[in-house]
């Protein structure tokens, strides 16, 4: 069979990468207290920490950057972005924000003002949404389908909202305690799994029945639409642009980090159909981000987003993008590395618990694996296991609650690395597989336990258990 088409672009600018020597990498790890967040980017060869803000922009986007109208109010790029938001998503009102969590903060701080008994359901809240909701006194409830907890289940839409659980939740919770229902797509915290169009429609109908507005966390809207086109019955003949329009027609609004499918390095959006809410948030954005036509961004950034959200609908790009992630997953499976199935849109999620059974979850097998990936190959990944999601006792350093699965996320920046780069990473993991029974667990250093829990994941330092 013919191989899929290679990258649907050619390279115009390159950025040098350097692989430090083994001794240098070892020294970097010690200096960083075995935290990959503390390793300088220049000491990294292949950086798979995140797909957020790490995209390569196109010549069309860069050309638009030169046309930034850096006026304080009413810059032309604001109007370009307004048109793009209307064309791509069908939304009349929006506010720019400097990234996703700024849009979330704007929305949730307004929604939850002066209350502490509100509850917000979602398929799975992403950490920043959860952080914003909890910070403002709200409670988060995750109602994703159960299949997400089974790494080997290959169901096509493991990001879906569980409609039985949502109905029960609405029936049991007084209406005035539920200001909004969220739907994250793709479901990042749940392995980058998509949500089907049928599920968005059904969630929206259920929300309407109970009088609750549905908002989408839209960071990876185009990858989600591509999976719908590929996997959902009756959707294959439609364009991604049409599918996006339908998906968003079911929502009252959305928050979005443009650092993912906006194909930009910084930026975010808040969109709504509610004119009154928009007026309220305009007042907040003035205090927090800046004038409502630029919202914490330079006008050139607005132009890059306006072009990015159109450009990302290009199906040859989406076919390559999701194909590259899937190919990377296949390379890893060939080398004996266990993964969550099917591979997500933006990342592969390794099952570190299954890979390193000798390290109990309380000693952070995922962390051990990311340290070894850097040591062996200068590669940076992220732990999404008991260190990030578990509850570690401040006094004793004991792990009180554990994550459901000990994962390592290798997120693929958009249009940045070639398949050869990813094959290199797969080879490093293949080499690690040969000596994986020698890997040891980690614990937080005493000083790391003094860091507030919400920040620990970023700031903690570790020691290897001998
Ligand atoms: N929602 C989702 C689903 C996300 O994945 C992110 C960011 C945000 C909201 C917040 O956006 O970073 O622009 O403020 N995810 C990044 C990641 C950090 O690595 O997955 P932001």
Coordinates of C-alpha atoms and ligand atoms in Angstrom, one line a residue:
X1 CA 0.0 0.0 0.0
X2 CA 1.1 3.5 -0.7
X3 CA 2.3 5.5 2.3
X4 CA 0.3 8.6 3.3
X5 CA 1.5 11.9 1.9
X6 CA 4.4 13.5 3.7
X7 CA 4.3 17.0 5.3
X8 CA 2.1 19.2 3.2
X9 CA 4.5 22.2 3.5
X10 CA 8.1 22.9 2.7
X11 CA 10.7 24.4 5.1
X12 CA 11.6 28.1 4.8
X13 CA 13.3 28.8 8.1
X14 CA 15.2 26.4 10.4
X15 CA 16.1 26.5 14.0
X16 CA 19.3 24.8 15.3
X17 CA 18.9 21.9 17.7
X18 CA 21.8 20.6 19.8
X19 CA 22.1 17.3 21.7
X20 CA 24.3 17.8 24.8
X21 CA 26.7 15.0 25.8
X22 CA 25.5 12.4 28.2
X23 CA 27.7 13.9 31.0
X24 CA 26.3 17.4 30.3
X25 CA 22.7 16.0 30.4
X26 CA 23.4 14.3 33.7
X27 CA 24.7 17.6 35.2
X28 CA 21.6 19.4 33.9
X29 CA 19.4 16.9 35.6
X30 CA 21.2 17.3 38.9
X31 CA 21.1 21.1 38.7
X32 CA 17.4 21.0 37.9
X33 CA 16.6 18.8 40.9
X34 CA 15.3 16.2 38.4
X35 CA 12.4 18.5 37.4
X36 CA 12.0 18.8 33.6
X37 CA 10.3 22.1 34.1
X38 CA 13.6 23.5 35.5
X39 CA 15.7 22.3 32.5
X40 CA 16.5 25.2 30.1
X41 CA 15.0 24.7 26.7
X42 CA 18.4 25.0 25.0
X43 CA 19.5 21.9 26.9
X44 CA 16.7 19.9 25.2
X45 CA 17.0 18.1 21.9
X46 CA 13.4 17.2 21.2
X47 CA 10.8 19.0 23.3
X48 CA 7.5 17.2 23.7
X49 CA 6.5 18.9 26.9
X50 CA 3.4 20.5 25.3
X51 CA 1.7 21.2 22.0
X52 CA 0.6 24.6 23.4
X53 CA 2.2 27.7 22.0
X54 CA 4.9 25.6 20.4
X55 CA 3.5 25.6 16.8
X56 CA 5.4 26.8 13.7
X57 CA 3.5 29.6 12.0
X58 CA 3.0 29.7 8.3
X59 CA 4.4 32.3 5.8
X60 CA 0.7 33.6 5.6
X61 CA 0.6 34.1 9.4
X62 CA 4.0 35.8 9.5
X63 CA 3.0 38.1 6.6
X64 CA -0.1 39.0 8.7
X65 CA 2.1 39.8 11.7
X66 CA 3.7 42.5 9.6
X67 CA 0.3 44.0 9.1
X68 CA -0.5 44.5 12.8
X69 CA -2.3 47.8 13.3
X70 CA -1.0 48.6 16.8
X71 CA -3.7 51.0 17.7
X72 CA -5.0 51.0 21.3
X73 CA -8.7 50.7 20.2
X74 CA -10.4 49.2 17.1
X75 CA -7.3 47.9 15.3
X76 CA -8.1 46.5 11.9
X77 CA -6.8 43.1 13.0
X78 CA -9.6 43.0 15.6
X79 CA -12.1 43.2 12.8
X80 CA -10.3 40.5 10.8
X81 CA -10.5 38.3 13.9
X82 CA -14.2 39.1 14.4
X83 CA -14.8 38.0 10.8
X84 CA -12.9 34.8 11.2
X85 CA -14.7 33.9 14.5
X86 CA -18.0 34.5 12.6
X87 CA -17.0 32.4 9.6
X88 CA -15.3 29.5 11.4
X89 CA -17.5 29.2 14.5
X90 CA -20.7 31.1 13.7
X91 CA -20.4 33.3 16.8
X92 CA -21.5 36.9 16.9
X93 CA -19.6 38.1 20.0
X94 CA -16.1 37.5 21.2
X95 CA -13.3 38.9 23.4
X96 CA -9.6 38.3 22.8
X97 CA -7.6 37.2 25.8
X98 CA -3.9 36.5 26.1
X99 CA -4.3 32.8 26.5
X100 CA -6.9 30.1 27.4
X101 CA -6.8 30.5 31.1
X102 CA -7.2 34.2 30.9
X103 CA -10.5 33.6 29.0
X104 CA -11.5 31.0 31.6
X105 CA -10.6 33.4 34.5
X106 CA -12.8 36.1 32.9
X107 CA -15.7 33.8 32.4
X108 CA -15.6 31.8 35.7
X109 CA -14.8 34.8 37.9
X110 CA -18.0 36.4 36.6
X111 CA -20.1 33.3 36.7
X112 CA -19.1 32.3 40.2
X113 CA -19.0 35.8 41.8
X114 CA -20.2 36.0 45.4
X115 CA -21.1 32.3 45.6
X116 CA -19.5 29.1 47.0
X117 CA -22.1 26.5 46.2
X118 CA -21.9 26.3 42.4
X119 CA -21.1 23.1 40.6
X120 CA -19.9 22.9 37.0
X121 CA -20.1 19.5 35.1
X122 CA -17.9 18.7 32.1
X123 CA -16.7 15.6 30.3
X124 CA -13.3 16.3 31.9
X125 CA -12.3 19.7 33.1
X126 CA -8.7 20.6 32.0
X127 CA -6.5 21.7 35.0
X128 CA -6.7 25.4 34.2
X129 CA -10.5 25.4 34.0
X130 CA -10.6 23.3 37.2
X131 CA -8.1 25.7 38.9
X132 CA -10.2 28.8 37.9
X133 CA -13.5 27.2 39.0
X134 CA -12.1 26.1 42.4
X135 CA -10.3 29.3 43.0
X136 CA -13.6 31.2 42.7
X137 CA -15.3 28.8 45.1
X138 CA -17.0 26.4 42.6
X139 CA -16.9 22.6 42.4
X140 CA -15.9 20.6 39.3
X141 CA -17.6 17.3 38.3
X142 CA -16.2 15.1 35.5
X143 CA -18.8 13.0 33.8
X144 CA -16.9 11.4 30.9
X145 CA -17.8 7.9 29.6
X146 CA -16.2 5.1 31.6
X147 CA -14.2 3.7 28.6
X148 CA -11.7 6.5 29.1
X149 CA -10.3 4.6 32.2
X150 CA -9.5 1.6 30.1
X151 CA -6.2 2.2 28.3
X152 CA -6.8 -0.7 25.9
X153 CA -10.4 0.2 24.8
X154 CA -10.2 1.5 21.2
X155 CA -13.7 3.1 21.1
X156 CA -13.6 6.0 18.7
X157 CA -15.0 8.8 21.0
X158 CA -13.6 8.1 24.4
X159 CA -13.9 11.9 25.2
X160 CA -17.7 11.8 25.1
X161 CA -19.9 13.1 27.9
X162 CA -21.7 10.2 29.7
X163 CA -25.3 11.3 29.1
X164 CA -26.8 9.0 31.7
X165 CA -24.5 10.5 34.4
X166 CA -25.2 14.1 33.2
X167 CA -29.0 13.5 33.3
X168 CA -28.7 12.1 36.8
X169 CA -26.5 15.0 37.8
X170 CA -29.0 17.6 36.5
X171 CA -31.9 15.8 38.2
X172 CA -30.1 15.7 41.6
X173 CA -28.6 19.2 41.6
X174 CA -30.8 22.3 42.0
X175 CA -30.8 24.4 38.7
X176 CA -29.5 27.5 40.5
X177 CA -26.4 25.7 41.5
X178 CA -25.4 24.9 37.9
X179 CA -24.5 28.1 36.0
X180 CA -23.0 26.3 33.0
X181 CA -22.1 22.9 31.6
X182 CA -18.7 22.5 29.9
X183 CA -17.4 20.1 27.2
X184 CA -13.7 19.8 26.5
X185 CA -12.7 18.8 23.0
X186 CA -10.5 17.1 22.4
X187 CA -10.5 15.8 26.0
X188 CA -6.9 16.7 26.9
X189 CA -6.8 15.4 30.5
X190 CA -8.4 12.2 29.3
X191 CA -5.8 11.4 26.6
X192 CA -6.6 13.8 23.8
X193 CA -9.7 11.7 22.9
X194 CA -12.4 13.3 20.7
X195 CA -16.1 14.0 21.3
X196 CA -18.6 13.0 18.6
X197 CA -21.0 15.4 17.0
X198 CA -23.9 13.3 18.1
X199 CA -22.6 13.6 21.7
X200 CA -22.3 17.4 21.5
X201 CA -25.9 17.6 20.1
X202 CA -27.3 15.3 22.8
X203 CA -25.4 17.1 25.5
X204 CA -26.8 20.4 24.2
X205 CA -30.3 19.0 24.1
X206 CA -30.0 17.7 27.7
X207 CA -28.7 21.1 28.8
X208 CA -31.6 22.9 27.1
X209 CA -34.1 20.6 28.8
X210 CA -32.7 21.7 32.2
X211 CA -32.1 25.3 31.2
X212 CA -28.3 25.2 31.5
X213 CA -26.1 26.9 28.9
X214 CA -23.5 24.7 27.2
X215 CA -20.0 26.1 26.7
X216 CA -17.1 24.4 24.9
X217 CA -13.4 24.3 25.9
X218 CA -12.4 24.6 22.2
X219 CA -8.5 24.4 22.2
X220 CA -8.3 21.5 19.8
X221 CA -11.5 22.1 17.8
X222 CA -10.1 21.2 14.4
X223 CA -8.4 18.0 15.5
X224 CA -11.7 17.0 17.1
X225 CA -13.6 17.8 13.9
X226 CA -11.1 15.8 11.8
X227 CA -11.7 12.7 14.1
X228 CA -15.5 13.2 13.6
X229 CA -14.9 13.2 9.8
X230 CA -12.8 10.0 10.0
X231 CA -14.7 8.0 12.6
X232 CA -18.3 9.1 12.9
X233 CA -20.9 7.4 10.8
X234 CA -22.4 9.7 8.2
X235 CA -19.7 12.4 8.6
X236 CA -17.1 11.3 6.2
X237 CA -18.4 13.2 3.2
X238 CA -18.5 16.6 5.0
X239 CA -15.8 19.2 5.2
X240 CA -14.0 19.9 8.5
X241 CA -15.3 23.5 8.2
X242 CA -18.9 22.3 8.0
X243 CA -18.4 19.9 10.9
X244 CA -16.9 22.7 13.1
X245 CA -19.9 25.0 12.3
X246 CA -22.3 22.2 13.3
X247 CA -20.5 21.4 16.5
X248 CA -20.4 25.0 17.6
X249 CA -24.0 25.6 16.6
X250 CA -25.0 23.5 19.7
X251 CA -23.1 25.7 22.1
X252 CA -24.0 29.0 23.8
X253 CA -20.3 30.0 23.9
X254 CA -16.7 28.8 24.3
X255 CA -13.4 29.5 25.8
X256 CA -10.3 28.7 23.7
X257 CA -6.6 28.7 24.0
X258 CA -5.4 29.7 20.5
X259 CA -2.0 28.3 21.4
X260 CA -3.2 24.9 20.1
X261 CA -5.4 24.8 17.0
X262 CA -5.1 28.6 16.6
X263 CA -1.6 27.7 15.4
X264 CA -0.1 30.7 17.3
X265 CA 2.5 31.1 20.1
X266 CA 0.2 33.2 22.3
X267 CA -3.5 34.1 22.4
X268 CA -7.0 33.0 23.5
X269 CA -10.7 33.7 22.9
X270 CA -13.9 34.0 24.8
X271 CA -17.0 33.7 22.6
X272 CA -20.7 33.9 23.4
X273 CA -24.2 34.4 21.9
X274 CA -25.2 36.3 25.1
X275 CA -24.9 40.1 24.4
X276 CA -25.5 41.0 28.1
X277 CA -22.8 38.7 29.3
X278 CA -20.4 40.2 26.8
X279 CA -21.0 43.7 28.2
X280 CA -20.3 42.4 31.7
X281 CA -17.1 40.7 30.6
X282 CA -16.0 43.8 28.7
X283 CA -15.8 45.6 32.1
X284 CA -13.7 42.8 33.6
X285 CA -11.4 42.5 30.6
X286 CA -10.6 46.2 30.9
X287 CA -9.3 45.6 34.4
X288 CA -7.6 42.4 33.8
X289 CA -6.3 42.3 30.1
X290 CA -6.8 45.6 28.4
X291 CA -9.1 47.3 26.0
X292 CA -11.8 44.8 24.7
X293 CA -10.5 45.0 21.1
X294 CA -7.1 43.7 22.0
X295 CA -7.5 41.8 25.3
X296 CA -3.9 41.4 26.4
X297 CA -2.4 40.9 22.9
X298 CA -0.6 42.9 20.3
X299 CA -2.8 43.5 17.2
X300 CA -0.3 41.4 15.2
X301 CA -1.1 38.5 17.5
X302 CA -4.8 39.0 16.7
X303 CA -4.0 38.8 13.0
X304 CA -2.0 35.6 13.5
X305 CA -5.0 34.0 15.3
X306 CA -7.4 35.2 12.6
X307 CA -5.3 33.5 10.0
X308 CA -4.5 30.4 12.2
X309 CA -8.1 29.4 12.9
X310 CA -8.9 29.5 9.2
X311 CA -5.6 27.8 8.2
X312 CA -6.1 24.9 10.7
X313 CA -9.2 23.7 8.8
X314 CA -6.9 22.6 5.9
X315 CA -7.6 18.9 5.6
X316 CA -4.2 17.9 4.1
X317 CA -2.7 19.5 7.2
X318 CA -5.1 17.7 9.6
X319 CA -4.5 14.4 7.8
X320 CA -0.8 14.7 8.2
X321 CA -1.0 16.0 11.8
X322 CA -3.2 13.2 13.2
X323 CA -1.4 10.7 11.0
X324 CA 1.9 11.7 12.4
X325 CA 0.7 11.2 16.0
X326 CA -0.8 7.8 15.1
X327 CA 2.5 6.8 13.3
X328 CA 4.5 7.8 16.4
X329 CA 2.1 5.6 18.4
X330 CA 2.8 2.6 16.1
X331 CA 6.5 3.1 16.3
X332 CA 6.3 3.0 20.1
X333 CA 4.1 -0.2 20.1
X334 CA 6.6 -1.9 17.8
X335 CA 9.3 -1.1 20.4
X336 CA 7.3 -2.6 23.3
X337 CA 6.1 0.6 24.9
X338 CA 2.5 0.4 26.3
X339 CA 0.2 3.3 25.2
X340 CA -3.3 4.6 25.7
X341 CA -5.4 3.5 22.7
X342 CA -6.3 5.0 20.3
X343 CA -3.7 7.7 20.1
X344 CA -5.1 11.2 20.7
X345 CA -5.0 14.2 18.4
X346 CA -2.1 16.0 19.9
X347 CA -0.1 13.6 21.9
X348 CA 0.7 10.0 22.7
X349 CA 0.1 8.9 26.3
X350 CA 2.4 6.2 27.6
X351 CA 1.2 3.8 30.3
X352 CA 4.2 4.3 32.6
X353 CA 2.6 2.1 35.3
X354 CA 2.5 -0.9 33.0
X355 CA 6.0 -0.1 31.5
X356 CA 7.7 0.1 35.0
X357 CA 5.7 -2.3 37.2
X358 CA 8.6 -2.4 39.7
X359 CA 7.9 1.2 40.7
X360 CA 4.8 1.6 42.8
X361 CA 2.5 4.6 41.8
X362 CA 3.5 6.4 45.1
X363 CA 7.1 6.5 43.8
X364 CA 6.0 8.1 40.5
X365 CA 6.9 5.7 37.6
X366 CA 5.9 8.4 35.1
X367 CA 8.4 10.8 36.6
X368 CA 11.1 8.1 36.5
X369 CA 10.4 7.6 32.8
X370 CA 10.6 11.3 31.9
X371 CA 13.9 11.7 33.7
X372 CA 15.3 8.6 31.9
X373 CA 14.0 10.0 28.5
X374 CA 16.0 13.1 29.1
X375 CA 19.1 11.3 30.4
X376 CA 19.2 8.9 27.4
X377 CA 18.1 11.2 24.6
X378 CA 17.7 14.8 25.6
X379 CA 13.9 14.4 25.1
X380 CA 11.4 16.2 27.3
X381 CA 8.0 14.8 28.1
X382 CA 5.4 15.4 30.9
X383 CA 4.3 13.2 33.8
X384 CA 0.5 13.0 34.1
X385 CA 0.2 10.6 37.0
X386 CA 0.3 10.6 40.8
X387 CA 2.7 13.4 41.0
X388 CA 0.5 15.8 39.0
X389 CA -2.9 14.4 40.0
X390 CA -2.3 12.6 43.3
X391 CA -2.4 14.1 46.7
X392 CA 0.9 14.2 48.6
X393 CA 0.9 14.8 52.3
X394 CA 2.7 18.1 53.1
X395 CA 4.1 16.7 56.4
X396 CA 5.2 13.2 55.6
X397 CA 5.6 13.3 51.8
X398 CA 3.4 10.2 51.6
X399 CA 1.0 9.9 48.7
X400 CA -2.6 9.9 50.0
X401 CA -4.5 9.5 46.8
X402 CA -3.2 8.2 43.5
X403 CA -4.0 9.0 39.9
X404 CA -6.2 6.4 38.0
X405 CA -3.4 5.7 35.5
X406 CA 0.4 6.6 35.7
X407 CA 0.8 8.3 32.3
X408 CA 3.6 10.2 30.5
X409 CA 2.4 12.6 27.8
X410 CA 4.5 13.1 24.7
X411 CA 2.8 16.1 23.1
X412 CA 3.6 16.9 19.4
X413 CA 4.0 20.6 18.5
X414 CA 2.3 21.5 15.3
X415 CA 4.4 21.6 12.1
X416 CA 7.6 21.5 14.1
X417 CA 9.1 18.0 14.1
X418 CA 9.5 15.5 11.3
X419 CA 8.7 11.8 11.4
X420 CA 12.5 11.2 11.7
X421 CA 12.6 13.3 14.9
X422 CA 9.8 11.2 16.3
X423 CA 11.5 7.9 15.2
X424 CA 14.5 9.1 17.2
X425 CA 12.4 9.5 20.3
X426 CA 10.8 6.0 19.7
X427 CA 14.3 4.5 19.4
X428 CA 15.3 6.1 22.7
X429 CA 12.2 4.6 24.3
X430 CA 13.1 1.2 22.7
X431 CA 16.5 1.4 24.3
X432 CA 15.0 2.3 27.7
X433 CA 12.7 -0.8 27.3
X434 CA 15.9 -2.9 27.3
X435 CA 17.0 -1.8 30.8
X436 CA 13.7 -0.6 32.2
X437 CA 13.8 -3.0 35.2
X438 CA 16.8 -1.0 36.5
X439 CA 14.8 2.3 36.7
X440 CA 14.1 3.6 40.2
X441 CA 11.3 5.6 41.8
X442 CA 11.4 9.3 42.9
X443 CA 10.2 11.2 45.9
X444 CA 9.8 15.0 46.5
X445 CA 12.6 16.6 48.4
X446 CA 11.7 18.0 51.8
X447 CA 11.8 21.6 50.5
X448 CA 9.5 20.7 47.6
X449 CA 6.8 19.7 50.1
X450 CA 6.6 23.3 51.3
X451 CA 5.4 24.5 47.8
X452 CA 1.6 25.1 47.6
X453 CA -0.1 22.1 46.1
X454 CA -1.5 23.9 43.2
X455 CA 2.0 25.0 42.0
X456 CA 3.9 21.9 43.0
X457 CA 3.7 20.2 39.7
X458 CA 5.7 23.0 38.1
X459 CA 8.1 23.9 40.9
X460 CA 8.8 20.6 42.8
X461 CA 12.3 19.1 43.0
X462 CA 12.9 15.4 43.3
X463 CA 15.4 12.8 44.6
X464 CA 15.9 9.3 43.2
X465 CA 15.3 6.5 45.6
X466 CA 18.4 4.4 45.9
Ligands
LIG1 N1 -8.0 23.9 28.0 C1 -7.3 22.9 27.6 C2 -8.1 21.6 27.1 C3 -5.9 22.9 27.5 O1 -5.3 21.8 27.1 C4 -5.3 24.1 28.0 C5 -3.8 24.1 28.0 C6 -6.0 25.2 28.4 C7 -7.4 25.0 28.4 C8 -5.4 26.4 28.9 O2 -4.8 27.1 27.9 O3 -2.4 27.3 28.4 O4 -3.5 28.9 26.8 O5 -3.9 29.0 29.2 N2 -3.1 23.1 27.9 C9 -1.6 23.1 27.8 C10 -1.1 21.7 27.7 C11 -1.0 23.9 28.9 O6 0.1 21.5 27.8 O7 -1.9 20.8 27.5 P1 -3.6 28.1 28.1

